[in-house]
PDB file of C-alpha atoms in Angstrom:
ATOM      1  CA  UNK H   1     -60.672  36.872   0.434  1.00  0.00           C
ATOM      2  CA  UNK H   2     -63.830  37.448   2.902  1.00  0.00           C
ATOM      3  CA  UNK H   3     -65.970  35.166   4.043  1.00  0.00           C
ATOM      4  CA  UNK H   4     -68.348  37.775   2.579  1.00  0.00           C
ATOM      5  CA  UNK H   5     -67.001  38.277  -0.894  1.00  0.00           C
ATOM      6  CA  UNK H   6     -66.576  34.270  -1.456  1.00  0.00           C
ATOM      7  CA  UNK H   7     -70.619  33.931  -0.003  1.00  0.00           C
ATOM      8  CA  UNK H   8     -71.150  36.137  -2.841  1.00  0.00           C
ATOM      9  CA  UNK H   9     -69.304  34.690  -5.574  1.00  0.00           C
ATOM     10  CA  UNK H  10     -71.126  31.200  -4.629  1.00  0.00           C
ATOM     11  CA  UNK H  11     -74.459  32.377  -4.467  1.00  0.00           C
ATOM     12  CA  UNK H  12     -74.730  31.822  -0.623  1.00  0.00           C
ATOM     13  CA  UNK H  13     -76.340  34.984   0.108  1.00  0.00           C
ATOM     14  CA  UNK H  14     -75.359  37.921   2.109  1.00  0.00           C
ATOM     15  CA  UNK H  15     -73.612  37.880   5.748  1.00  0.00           C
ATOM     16  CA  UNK H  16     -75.782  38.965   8.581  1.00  0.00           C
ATOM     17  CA  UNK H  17     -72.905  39.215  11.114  1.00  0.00           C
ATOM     18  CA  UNK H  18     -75.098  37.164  13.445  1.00  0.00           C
ATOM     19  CA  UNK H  19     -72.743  34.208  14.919  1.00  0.00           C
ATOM     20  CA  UNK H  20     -74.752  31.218  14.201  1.00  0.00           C
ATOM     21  CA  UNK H  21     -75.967  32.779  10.584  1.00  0.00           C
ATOM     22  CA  UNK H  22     -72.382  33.543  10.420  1.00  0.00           C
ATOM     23  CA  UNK H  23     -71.346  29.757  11.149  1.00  0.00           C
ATOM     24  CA  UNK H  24     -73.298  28.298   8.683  1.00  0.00           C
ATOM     25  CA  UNK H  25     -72.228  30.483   5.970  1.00  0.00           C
ATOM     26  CA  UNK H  26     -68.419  29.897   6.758  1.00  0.00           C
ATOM     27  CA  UNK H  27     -69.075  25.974   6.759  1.00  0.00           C
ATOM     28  CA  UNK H  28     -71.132  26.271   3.279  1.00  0.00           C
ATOM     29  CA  UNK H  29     -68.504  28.623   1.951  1.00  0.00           C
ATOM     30  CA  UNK H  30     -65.503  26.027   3.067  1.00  0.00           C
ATOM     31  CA  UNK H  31     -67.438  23.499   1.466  1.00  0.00           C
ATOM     32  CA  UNK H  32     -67.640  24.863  -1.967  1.00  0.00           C
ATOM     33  CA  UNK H  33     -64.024  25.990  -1.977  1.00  0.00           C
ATOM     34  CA  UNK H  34     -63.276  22.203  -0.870  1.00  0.00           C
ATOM     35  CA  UNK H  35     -64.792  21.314  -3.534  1.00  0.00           C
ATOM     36  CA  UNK H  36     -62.874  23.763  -5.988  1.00  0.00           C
ATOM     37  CA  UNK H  37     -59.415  22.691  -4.426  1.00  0.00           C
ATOM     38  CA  UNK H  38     -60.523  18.672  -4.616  1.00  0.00           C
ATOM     39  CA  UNK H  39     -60.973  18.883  -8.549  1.00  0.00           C
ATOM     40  CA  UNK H  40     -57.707  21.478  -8.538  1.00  0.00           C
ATOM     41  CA  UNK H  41     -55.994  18.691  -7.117  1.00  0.00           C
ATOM     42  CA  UNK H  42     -57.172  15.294  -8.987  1.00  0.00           C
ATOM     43  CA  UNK H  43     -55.134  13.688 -10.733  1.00  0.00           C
ATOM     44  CA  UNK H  44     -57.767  11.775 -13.091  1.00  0.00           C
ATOM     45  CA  UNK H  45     -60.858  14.054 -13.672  1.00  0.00           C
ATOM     46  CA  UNK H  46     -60.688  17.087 -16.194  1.00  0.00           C
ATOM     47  CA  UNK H  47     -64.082  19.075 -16.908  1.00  0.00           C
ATOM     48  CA  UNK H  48     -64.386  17.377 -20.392  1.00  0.00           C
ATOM     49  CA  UNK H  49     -64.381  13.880 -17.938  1.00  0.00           C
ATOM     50  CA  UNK H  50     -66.251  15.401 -15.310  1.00  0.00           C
ATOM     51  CA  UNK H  51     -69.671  16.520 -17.988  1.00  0.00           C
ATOM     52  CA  UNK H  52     -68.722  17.050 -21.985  1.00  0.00           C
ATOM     53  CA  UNK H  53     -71.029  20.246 -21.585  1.00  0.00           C
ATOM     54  CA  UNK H  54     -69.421  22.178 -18.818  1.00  0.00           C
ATOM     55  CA  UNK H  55     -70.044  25.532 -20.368  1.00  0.00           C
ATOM     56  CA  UNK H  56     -73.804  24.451 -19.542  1.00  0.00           C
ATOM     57  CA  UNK H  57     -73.740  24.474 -15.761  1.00  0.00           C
ATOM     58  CA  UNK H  58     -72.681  26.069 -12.547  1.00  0.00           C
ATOM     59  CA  UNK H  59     -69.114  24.314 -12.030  1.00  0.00           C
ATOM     60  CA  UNK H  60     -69.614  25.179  -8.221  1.00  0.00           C
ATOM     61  CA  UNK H  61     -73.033  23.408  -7.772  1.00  0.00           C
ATOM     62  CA  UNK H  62     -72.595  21.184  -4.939  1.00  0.00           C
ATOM     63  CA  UNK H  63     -75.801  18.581  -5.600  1.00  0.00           C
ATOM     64  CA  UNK H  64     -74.081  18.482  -9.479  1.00  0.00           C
ATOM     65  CA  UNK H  65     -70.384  18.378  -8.126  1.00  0.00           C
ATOM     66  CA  UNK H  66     -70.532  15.428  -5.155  1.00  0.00           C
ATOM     67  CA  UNK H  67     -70.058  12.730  -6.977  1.00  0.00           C
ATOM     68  CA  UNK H  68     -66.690  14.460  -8.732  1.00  0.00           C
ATOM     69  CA  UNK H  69     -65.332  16.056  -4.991  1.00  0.00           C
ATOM     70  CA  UNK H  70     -65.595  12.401  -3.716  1.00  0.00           C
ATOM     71  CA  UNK H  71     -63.194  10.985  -6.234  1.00  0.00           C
ATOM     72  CA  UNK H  72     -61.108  13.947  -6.408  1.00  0.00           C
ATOM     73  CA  UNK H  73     -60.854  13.599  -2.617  1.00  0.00           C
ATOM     74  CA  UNK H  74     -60.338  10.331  -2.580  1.00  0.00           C
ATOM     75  CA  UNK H  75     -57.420  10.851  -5.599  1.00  0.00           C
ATOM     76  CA  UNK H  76     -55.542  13.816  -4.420  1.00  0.00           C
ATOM     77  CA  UNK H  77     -51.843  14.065  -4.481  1.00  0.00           C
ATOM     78  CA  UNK H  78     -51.146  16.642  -2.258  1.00  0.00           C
ATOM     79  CA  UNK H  79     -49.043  14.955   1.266  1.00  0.00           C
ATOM     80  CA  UNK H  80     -47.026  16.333   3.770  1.00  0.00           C
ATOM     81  CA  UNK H  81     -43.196  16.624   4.304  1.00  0.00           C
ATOM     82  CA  UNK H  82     -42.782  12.632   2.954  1.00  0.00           C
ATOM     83  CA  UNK H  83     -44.853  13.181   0.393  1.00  0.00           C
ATOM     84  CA  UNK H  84     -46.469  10.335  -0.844  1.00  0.00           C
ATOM     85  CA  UNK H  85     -48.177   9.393  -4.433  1.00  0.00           C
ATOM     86  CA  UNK H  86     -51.376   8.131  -5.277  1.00  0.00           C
ATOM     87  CA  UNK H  87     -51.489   4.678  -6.036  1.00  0.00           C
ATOM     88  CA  UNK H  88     -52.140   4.508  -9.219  1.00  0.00           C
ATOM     89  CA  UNK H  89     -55.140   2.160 -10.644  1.00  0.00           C
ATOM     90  CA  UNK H  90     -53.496   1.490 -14.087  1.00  0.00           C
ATOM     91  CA  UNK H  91     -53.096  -2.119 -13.273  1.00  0.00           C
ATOM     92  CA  UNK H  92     -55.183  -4.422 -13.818  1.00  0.00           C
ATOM     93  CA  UNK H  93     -57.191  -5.626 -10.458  1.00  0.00           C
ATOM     94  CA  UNK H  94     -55.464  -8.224  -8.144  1.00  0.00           C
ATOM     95  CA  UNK H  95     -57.565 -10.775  -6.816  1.00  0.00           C
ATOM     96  CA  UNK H  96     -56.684 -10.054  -2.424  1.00  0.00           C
ATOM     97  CA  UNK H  97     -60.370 -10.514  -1.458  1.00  0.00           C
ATOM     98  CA  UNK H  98     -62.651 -12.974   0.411  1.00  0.00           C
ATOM     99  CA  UNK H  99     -60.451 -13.595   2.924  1.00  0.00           C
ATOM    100  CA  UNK H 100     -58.200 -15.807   0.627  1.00  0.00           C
ATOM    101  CA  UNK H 101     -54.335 -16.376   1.499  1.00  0.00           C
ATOM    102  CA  UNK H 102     -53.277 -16.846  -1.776  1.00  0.00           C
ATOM    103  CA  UNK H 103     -50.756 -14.353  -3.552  1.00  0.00           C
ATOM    104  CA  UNK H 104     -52.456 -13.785  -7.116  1.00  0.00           C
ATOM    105  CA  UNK H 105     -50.656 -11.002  -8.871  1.00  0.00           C
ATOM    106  CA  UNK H 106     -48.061 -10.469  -5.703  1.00  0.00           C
ATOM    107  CA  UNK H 107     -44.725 -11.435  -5.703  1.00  0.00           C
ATOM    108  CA  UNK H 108     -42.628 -13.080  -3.218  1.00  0.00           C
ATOM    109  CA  UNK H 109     -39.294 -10.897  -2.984  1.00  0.00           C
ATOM    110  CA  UNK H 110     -37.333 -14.886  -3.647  1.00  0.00           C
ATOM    111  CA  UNK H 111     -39.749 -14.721  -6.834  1.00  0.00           C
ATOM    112  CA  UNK H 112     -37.992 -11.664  -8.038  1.00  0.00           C
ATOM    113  CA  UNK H 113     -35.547 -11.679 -10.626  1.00  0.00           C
ATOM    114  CA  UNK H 114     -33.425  -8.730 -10.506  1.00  0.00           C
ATOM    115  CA  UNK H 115     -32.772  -8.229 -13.885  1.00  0.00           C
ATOM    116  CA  UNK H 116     -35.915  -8.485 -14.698  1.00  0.00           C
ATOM    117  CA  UNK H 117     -37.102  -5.311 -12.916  1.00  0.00           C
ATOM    118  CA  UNK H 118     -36.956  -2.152 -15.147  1.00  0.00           C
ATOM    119  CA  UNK H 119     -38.936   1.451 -14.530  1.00  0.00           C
ATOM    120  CA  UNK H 120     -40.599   3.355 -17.028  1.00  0.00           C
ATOM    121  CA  UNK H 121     -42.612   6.535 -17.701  1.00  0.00           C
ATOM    122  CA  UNK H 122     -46.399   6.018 -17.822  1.00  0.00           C
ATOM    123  CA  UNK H 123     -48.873   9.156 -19.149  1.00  0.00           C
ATOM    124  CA  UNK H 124     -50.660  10.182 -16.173  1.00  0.00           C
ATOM    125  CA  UNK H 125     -52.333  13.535 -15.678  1.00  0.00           C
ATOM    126  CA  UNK H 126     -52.970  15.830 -18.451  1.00  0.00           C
ATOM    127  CA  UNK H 127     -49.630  14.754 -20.333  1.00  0.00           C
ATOM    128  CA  UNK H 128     -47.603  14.666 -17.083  1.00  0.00           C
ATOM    129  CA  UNK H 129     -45.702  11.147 -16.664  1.00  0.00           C
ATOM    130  CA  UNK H 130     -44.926   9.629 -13.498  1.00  0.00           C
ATOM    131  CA  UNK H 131     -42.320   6.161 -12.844  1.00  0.00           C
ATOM    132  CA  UNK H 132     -43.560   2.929 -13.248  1.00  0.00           C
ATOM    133  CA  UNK H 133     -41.894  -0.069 -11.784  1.00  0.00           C
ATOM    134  CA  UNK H 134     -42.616  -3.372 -13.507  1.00  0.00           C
ATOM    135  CA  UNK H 135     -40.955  -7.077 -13.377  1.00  0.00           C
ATOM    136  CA  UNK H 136     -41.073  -8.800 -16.963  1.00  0.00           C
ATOM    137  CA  UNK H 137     -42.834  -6.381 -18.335  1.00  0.00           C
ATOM    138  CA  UNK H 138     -46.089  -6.244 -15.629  1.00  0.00           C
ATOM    139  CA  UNK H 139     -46.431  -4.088 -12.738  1.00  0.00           C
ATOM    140  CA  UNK H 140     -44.323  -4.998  -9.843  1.00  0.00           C
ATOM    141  CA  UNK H 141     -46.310  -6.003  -6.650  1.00  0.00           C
ATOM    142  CA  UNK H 142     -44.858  -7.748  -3.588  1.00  0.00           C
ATOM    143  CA  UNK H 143     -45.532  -9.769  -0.757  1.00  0.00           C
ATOM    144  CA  UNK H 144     -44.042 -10.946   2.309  1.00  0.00           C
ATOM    145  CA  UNK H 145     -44.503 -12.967   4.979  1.00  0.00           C
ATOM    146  CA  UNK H 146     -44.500 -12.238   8.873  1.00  0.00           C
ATOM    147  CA  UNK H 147     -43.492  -9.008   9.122  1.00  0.00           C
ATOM    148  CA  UNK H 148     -42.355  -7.878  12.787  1.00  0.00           C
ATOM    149  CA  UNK H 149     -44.307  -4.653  13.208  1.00  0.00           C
ATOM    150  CA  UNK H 150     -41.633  -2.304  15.043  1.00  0.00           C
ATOM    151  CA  UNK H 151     -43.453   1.184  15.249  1.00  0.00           C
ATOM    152  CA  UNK H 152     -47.135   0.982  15.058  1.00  0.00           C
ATOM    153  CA  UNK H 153     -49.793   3.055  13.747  1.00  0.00           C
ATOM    154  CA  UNK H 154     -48.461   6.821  12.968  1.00  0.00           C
ATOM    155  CA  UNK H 155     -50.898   9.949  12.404  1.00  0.00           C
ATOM    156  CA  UNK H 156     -48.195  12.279  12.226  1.00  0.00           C
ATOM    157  CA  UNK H 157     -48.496  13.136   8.387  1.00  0.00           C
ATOM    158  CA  UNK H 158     -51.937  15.166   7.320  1.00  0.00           C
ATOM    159  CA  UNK H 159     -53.625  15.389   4.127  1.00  0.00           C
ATOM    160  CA  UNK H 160     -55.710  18.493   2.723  1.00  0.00           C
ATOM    161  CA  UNK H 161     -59.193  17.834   4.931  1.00  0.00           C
ATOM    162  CA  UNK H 162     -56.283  17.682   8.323  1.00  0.00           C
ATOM    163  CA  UNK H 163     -56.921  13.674   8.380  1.00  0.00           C
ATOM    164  CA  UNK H 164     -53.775  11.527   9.194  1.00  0.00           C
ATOM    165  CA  UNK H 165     -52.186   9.411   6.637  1.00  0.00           C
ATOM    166  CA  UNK H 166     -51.846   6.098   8.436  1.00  0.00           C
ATOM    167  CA  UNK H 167     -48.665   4.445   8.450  1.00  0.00           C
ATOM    168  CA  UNK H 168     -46.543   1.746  10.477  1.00  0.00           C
ATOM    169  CA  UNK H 169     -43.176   0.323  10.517  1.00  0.00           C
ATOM    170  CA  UNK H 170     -42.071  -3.334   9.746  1.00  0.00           C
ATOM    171  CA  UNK H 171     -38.620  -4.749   9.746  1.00  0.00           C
ATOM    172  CA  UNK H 172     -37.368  -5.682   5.887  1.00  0.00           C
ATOM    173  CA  UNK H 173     -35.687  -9.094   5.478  1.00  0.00           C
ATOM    174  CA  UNK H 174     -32.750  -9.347   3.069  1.00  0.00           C
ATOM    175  CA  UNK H 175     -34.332 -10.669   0.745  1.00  0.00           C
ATOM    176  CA  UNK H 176     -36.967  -7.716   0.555  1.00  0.00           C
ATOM    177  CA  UNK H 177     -33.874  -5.022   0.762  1.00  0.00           C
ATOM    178  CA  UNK H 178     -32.551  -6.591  -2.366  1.00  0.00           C
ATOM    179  CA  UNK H 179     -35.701  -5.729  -4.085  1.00  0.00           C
ATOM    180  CA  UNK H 180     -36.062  -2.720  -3.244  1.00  0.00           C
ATOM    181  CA  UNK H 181     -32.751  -1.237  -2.944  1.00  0.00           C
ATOM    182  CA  UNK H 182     -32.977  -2.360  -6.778  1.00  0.00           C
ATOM    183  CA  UNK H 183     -36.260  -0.860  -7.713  1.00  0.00           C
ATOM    184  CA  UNK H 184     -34.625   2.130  -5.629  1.00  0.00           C
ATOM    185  CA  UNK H 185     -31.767   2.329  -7.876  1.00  0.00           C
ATOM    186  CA  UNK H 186     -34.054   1.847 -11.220  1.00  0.00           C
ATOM    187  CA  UNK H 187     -36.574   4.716 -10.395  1.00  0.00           C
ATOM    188  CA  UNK H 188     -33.968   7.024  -9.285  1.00  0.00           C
ATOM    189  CA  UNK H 189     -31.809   6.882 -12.216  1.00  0.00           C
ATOM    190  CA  UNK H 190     -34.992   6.837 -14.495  1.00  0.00           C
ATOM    191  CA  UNK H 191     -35.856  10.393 -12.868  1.00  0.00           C
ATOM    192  CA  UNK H 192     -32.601  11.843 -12.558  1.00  0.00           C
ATOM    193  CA  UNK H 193     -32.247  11.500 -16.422  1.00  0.00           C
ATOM    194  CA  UNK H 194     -35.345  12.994 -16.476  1.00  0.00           C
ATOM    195  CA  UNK H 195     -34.168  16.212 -15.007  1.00  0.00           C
ATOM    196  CA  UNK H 196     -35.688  15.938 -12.052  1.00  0.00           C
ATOM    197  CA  UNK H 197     -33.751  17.549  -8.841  1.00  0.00           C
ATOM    198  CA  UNK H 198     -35.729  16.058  -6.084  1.00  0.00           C
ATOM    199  CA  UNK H 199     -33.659  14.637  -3.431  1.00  0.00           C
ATOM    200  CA  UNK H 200     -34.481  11.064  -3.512  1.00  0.00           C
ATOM    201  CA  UNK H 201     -35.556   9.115  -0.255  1.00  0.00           C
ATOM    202  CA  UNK H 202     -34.148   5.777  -0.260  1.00  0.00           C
ATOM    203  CA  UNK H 203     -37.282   3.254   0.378  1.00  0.00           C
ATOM    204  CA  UNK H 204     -35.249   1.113   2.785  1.00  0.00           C
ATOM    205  CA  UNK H 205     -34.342   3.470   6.371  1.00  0.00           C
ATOM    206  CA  UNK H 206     -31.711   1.900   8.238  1.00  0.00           C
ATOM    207  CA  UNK H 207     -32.117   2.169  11.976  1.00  0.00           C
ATOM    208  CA  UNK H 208     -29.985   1.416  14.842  1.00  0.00           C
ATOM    209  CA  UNK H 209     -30.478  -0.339  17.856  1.00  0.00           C
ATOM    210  CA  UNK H 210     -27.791  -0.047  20.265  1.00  0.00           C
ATOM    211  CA  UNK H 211     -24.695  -1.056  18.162  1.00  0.00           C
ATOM    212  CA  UNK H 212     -26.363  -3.058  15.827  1.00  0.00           C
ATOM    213  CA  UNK H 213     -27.854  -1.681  12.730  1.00  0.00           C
ATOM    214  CA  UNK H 214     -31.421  -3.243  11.442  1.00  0.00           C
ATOM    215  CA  UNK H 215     -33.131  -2.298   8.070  1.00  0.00           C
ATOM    216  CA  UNK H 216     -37.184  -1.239   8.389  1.00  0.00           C
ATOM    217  CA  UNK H 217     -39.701  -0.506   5.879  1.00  0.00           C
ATOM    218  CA  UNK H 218     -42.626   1.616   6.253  1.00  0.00           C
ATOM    219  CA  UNK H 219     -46.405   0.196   5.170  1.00  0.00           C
ATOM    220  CA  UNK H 220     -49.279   3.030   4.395  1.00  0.00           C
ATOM    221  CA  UNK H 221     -52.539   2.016   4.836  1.00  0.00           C
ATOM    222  CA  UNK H 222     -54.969   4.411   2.502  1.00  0.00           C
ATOM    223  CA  UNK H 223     -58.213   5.537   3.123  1.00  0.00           C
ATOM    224  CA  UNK H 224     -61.318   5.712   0.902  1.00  0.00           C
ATOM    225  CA  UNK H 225     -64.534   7.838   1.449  1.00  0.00           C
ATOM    226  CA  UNK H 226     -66.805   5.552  -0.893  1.00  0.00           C
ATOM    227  CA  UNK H 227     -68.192   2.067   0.354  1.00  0.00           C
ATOM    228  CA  UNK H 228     -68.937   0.711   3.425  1.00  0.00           C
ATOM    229  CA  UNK H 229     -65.499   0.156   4.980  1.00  0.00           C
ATOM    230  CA  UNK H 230     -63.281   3.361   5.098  1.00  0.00           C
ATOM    231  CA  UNK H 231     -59.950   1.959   4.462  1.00  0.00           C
ATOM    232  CA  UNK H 232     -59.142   1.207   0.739  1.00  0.00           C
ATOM    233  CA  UNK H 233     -56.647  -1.467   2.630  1.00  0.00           C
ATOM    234  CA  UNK H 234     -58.351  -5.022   2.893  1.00  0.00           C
ATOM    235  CA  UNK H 235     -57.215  -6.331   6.285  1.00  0.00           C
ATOM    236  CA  UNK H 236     -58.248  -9.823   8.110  1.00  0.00           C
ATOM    237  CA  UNK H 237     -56.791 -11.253  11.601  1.00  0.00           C
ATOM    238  CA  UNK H 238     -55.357 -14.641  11.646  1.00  0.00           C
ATOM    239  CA  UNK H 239     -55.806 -17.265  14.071  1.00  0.00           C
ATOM    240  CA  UNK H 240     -55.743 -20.950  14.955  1.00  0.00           C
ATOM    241  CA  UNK H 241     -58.958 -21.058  13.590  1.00  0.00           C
ATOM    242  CA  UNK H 242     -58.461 -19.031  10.449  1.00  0.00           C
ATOM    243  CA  UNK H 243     -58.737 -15.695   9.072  1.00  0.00           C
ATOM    244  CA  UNK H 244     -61.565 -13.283   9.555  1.00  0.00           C
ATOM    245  CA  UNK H 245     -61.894 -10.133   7.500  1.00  0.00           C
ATOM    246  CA  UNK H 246     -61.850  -7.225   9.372  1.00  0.00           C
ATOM    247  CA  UNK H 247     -64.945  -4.624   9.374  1.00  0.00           C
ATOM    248  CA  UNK H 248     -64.734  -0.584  10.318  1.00  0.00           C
ATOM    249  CA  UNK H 249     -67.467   1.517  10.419  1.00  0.00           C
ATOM    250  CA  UNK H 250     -65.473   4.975  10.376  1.00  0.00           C
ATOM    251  CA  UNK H 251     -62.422   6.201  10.029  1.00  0.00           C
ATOM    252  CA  UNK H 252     -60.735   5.974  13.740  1.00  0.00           C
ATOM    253  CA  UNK H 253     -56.887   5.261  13.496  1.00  0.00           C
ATOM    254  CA  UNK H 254     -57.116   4.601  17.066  1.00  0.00           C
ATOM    255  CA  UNK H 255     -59.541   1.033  16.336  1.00  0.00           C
ATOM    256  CA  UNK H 256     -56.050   0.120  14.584  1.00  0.00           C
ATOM    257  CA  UNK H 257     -53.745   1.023  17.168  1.00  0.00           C
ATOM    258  CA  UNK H 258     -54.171  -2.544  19.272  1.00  0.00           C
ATOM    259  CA  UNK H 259     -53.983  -4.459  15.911  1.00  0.00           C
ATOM    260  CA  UNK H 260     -50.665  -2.906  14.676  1.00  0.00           C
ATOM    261  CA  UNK H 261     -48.814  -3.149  17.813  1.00  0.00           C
ATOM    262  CA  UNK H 262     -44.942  -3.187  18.374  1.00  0.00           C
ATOM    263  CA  UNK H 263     -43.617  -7.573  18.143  1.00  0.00           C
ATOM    264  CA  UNK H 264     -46.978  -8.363  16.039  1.00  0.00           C
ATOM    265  CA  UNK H 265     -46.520  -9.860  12.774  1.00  0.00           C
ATOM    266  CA  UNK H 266     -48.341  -9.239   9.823  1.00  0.00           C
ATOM    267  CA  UNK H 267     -48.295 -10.541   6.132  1.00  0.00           C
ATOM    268  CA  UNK H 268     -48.275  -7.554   3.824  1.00  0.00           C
ATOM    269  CA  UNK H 269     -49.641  -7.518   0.130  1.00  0.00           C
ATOM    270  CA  UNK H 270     -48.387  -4.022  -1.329  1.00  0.00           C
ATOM    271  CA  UNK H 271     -47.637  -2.077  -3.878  1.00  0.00           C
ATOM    272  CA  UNK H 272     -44.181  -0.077  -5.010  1.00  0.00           C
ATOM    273  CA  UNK H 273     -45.444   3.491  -6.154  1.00  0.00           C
ATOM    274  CA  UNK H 274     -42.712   5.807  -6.987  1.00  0.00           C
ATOM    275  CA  UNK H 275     -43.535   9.293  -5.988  1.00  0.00           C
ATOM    276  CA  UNK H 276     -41.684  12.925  -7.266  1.00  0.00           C
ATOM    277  CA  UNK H 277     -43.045  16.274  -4.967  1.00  0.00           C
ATOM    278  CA  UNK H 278     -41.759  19.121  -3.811  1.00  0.00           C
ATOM    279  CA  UNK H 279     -38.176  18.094  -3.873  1.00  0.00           C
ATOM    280  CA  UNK H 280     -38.916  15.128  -2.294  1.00  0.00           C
ATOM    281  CA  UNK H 281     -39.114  12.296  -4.415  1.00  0.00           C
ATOM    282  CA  UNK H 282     -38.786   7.927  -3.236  1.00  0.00           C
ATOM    283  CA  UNK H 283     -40.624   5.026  -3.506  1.00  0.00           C
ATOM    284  CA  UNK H 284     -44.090   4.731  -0.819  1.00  0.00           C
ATOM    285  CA  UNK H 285     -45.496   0.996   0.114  1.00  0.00           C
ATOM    286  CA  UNK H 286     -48.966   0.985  -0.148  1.00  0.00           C
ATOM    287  CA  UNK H 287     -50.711  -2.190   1.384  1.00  0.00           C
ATOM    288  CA  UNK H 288     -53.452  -3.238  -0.128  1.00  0.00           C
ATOM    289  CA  UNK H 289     -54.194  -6.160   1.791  1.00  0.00           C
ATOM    290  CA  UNK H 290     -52.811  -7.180   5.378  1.00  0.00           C
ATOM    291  CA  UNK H 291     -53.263 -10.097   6.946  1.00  0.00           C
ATOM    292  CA  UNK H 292     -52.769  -9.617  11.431  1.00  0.00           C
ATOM    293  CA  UNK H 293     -51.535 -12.511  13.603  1.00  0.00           C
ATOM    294  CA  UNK H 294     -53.118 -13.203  16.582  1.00  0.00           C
ATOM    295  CA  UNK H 295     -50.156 -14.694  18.344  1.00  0.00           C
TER     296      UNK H 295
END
C-alpha cells in the first residue's frame, strides 16, 4: 500500500509531499505497522490477553499498545534461514543469578541418564503444540564446563526489526554429543510421527580440521528490550579473583566480540529448545547464563 493510504487508515493525517513532513510520517506509519506485525507474530498474547474489552478501543493506539509490542517483540518467532524458536518460559525459573557458580536446575551431560530423556508435545499458541524435551519427567537443561570457543560472536542471522541474532561456536565433548545426539533422535522421531516434513538439522555439526574430524555446538545468546541490561543471557567473567557479573548498557554485539574470542573458554548454562519452521526444523541452544574465563 502507500505511505499515504496506510497514514490514513492510522489516523496520521494527510501527506504533504514535503521531505521532512514526509519523513516523519513514514517513521510513524512503520511504527504502527511494527506494531501490527509484533502482535501478528507473538506467540503468547491474543486480544482477549492483551484487554478483555478490545471491541472498546483503537487496536492501533500506540500509547495503549507499547506495553503489548514490547513483549510481542521480545517473543516473536519469526528467524532467518536456521530458524530458531523462542525459548519457551513454561518452566519453572532456574536459580543462575548473583553471580553464583552453582548448577541449580542444570544438568551436567555425566548427570544424564539416557533413558531417562523422552520428548513430548506441550500446548503452546492458540492450540498449536510444539516438542518438549524433559529428563525424568522435568524439563531438560544442561551445563558444561570449559567450553573452547572456536568461532566467536556471529551477526549473520537477522530478526524482523534487521537486528542480528547473536551466536558463537563451542567445541562439544563426548559426553555432551551423547546427549544430544539422543535428545536429537527423541524430538525428531516425536515430529516425524507428527507429520511434520521439515528437514531436520542435527544439533551436533561435525567439522573438519585438516584430516581430523571435531564435533561443535553452537550457543545463542538472546536479547531482551525490557530491563536494564539488553541481553536476556546472564553473563559474568571469571578470574583469579572471582567472578564479576557483566553489565551492558545497549545492545552492541561488537562489546562481545573481545569476550567470545576464538581458544577462550566459557562455562555454558543452556537450554535445549526444539524448533519446527519453514521446513527447517532442529534443536537451538539457548544460554541463559555464561560464565567467561579470563585466562
Amino acid at each position: 500500500m502507500k505511505m499515504a493510504t496506510l497514514a490514513t487508515y492510522f489516523g496520521l493525517g494527510q501527506q504533504t509531499h514535503r521531505s521532512l513532513d514526509d519523513v516523519r510520517l513514514n517513521l510513524e506509519v512503520v511504527k504502527y505497522c511494527a506494531t501490527v506485525l509484533f502482535l501478528e507474530s507473538s506467540p503468547r498474547i491474543t486480544a482477549e490477553e492483551v484487554e478483555p474489552n478490545t471491541a472498546q478501543r483503537n487496536p492501533f493506539d500506540m500509547g495503549q499498545l507499547s506495553n503489548e509490542m514490547e513483549e510481542s517483540y521480545e517473543m516473536s518467532s519469526t528467524e532467518s534461514s536456521e530458524m530458531y524458536s523462542v525459548e519457551s518460559e513454561l518452566s519453572s525459573a532456574v536459580a543462575v543469578s548473583h553471580g553464583r557458580s552453582d548448577s541449580a536446575g542444570f544438568l551436567e551431560p555425566d548427570e544424564v541418564r539416557i533413558s531417562s530423556i523422552s520428548a513430548s508435545f506441550v500446548t503452546f499458541f492458540r492450540g498449536s503444540q510444539r516438542i518438549q524435551l524433559l529428563h525424568g519427567g522435568f524439563i531438560l537443561r544442561l551445563s558444561c564446563s570449559r567450553l573452547k570457543v572456536l568461532f566467536g560472536i556471529s551477526t549473520k542471522f537477522l530478526d524482523h526489526a534487521g537486528r542480528p541474532r547473536l551466536n558463537f561456536v563451542v567445541n562439544a565433548p563426548q559426553s555432551l554429543c551423547k546427549v544430544l545426539d539422543a535428545c536429537d533422535g527423541f524430538a525428531q522421531k516425536l515430529s516425524l510421527d507428527s507429520g511434520s516434513s521439515s528437514e531436520w538439522r542435527p544439533v551436533v555439526r561435525i567439522r573438519k580440521n585438516g584430516f581430523v574430524n571435531y564435533p561443535t555446538v553452537r550457543l545463542h545468546i538472546p536479547y531482551t528490550i525490557s530491563g536494564d541490561n539488553p541481553y536476556a543471557t546472564e553473563m559474568y567473567q571469571k578470574d583469579s579473583g572471582g567472578e564479576q557479573k557483566l553489565l551492558f548498557s545497549k545492545y552492541d554485539p561488537a562489546e562481545l566480540d573481545p569476550l567470545f574470542t576464538p581458544g577462550a573458554f566459557v562455562d555454558a548454562f543452556f537450554s535445549i529448545d526444539p524448533y519446527d519452521y519453514q521446513q527447517n526444523a532442529g534443536i537451538r541452544l539457548v544460554a541463559k547464563k555464561l560464565i567467561i574465563h579470563s585466562n
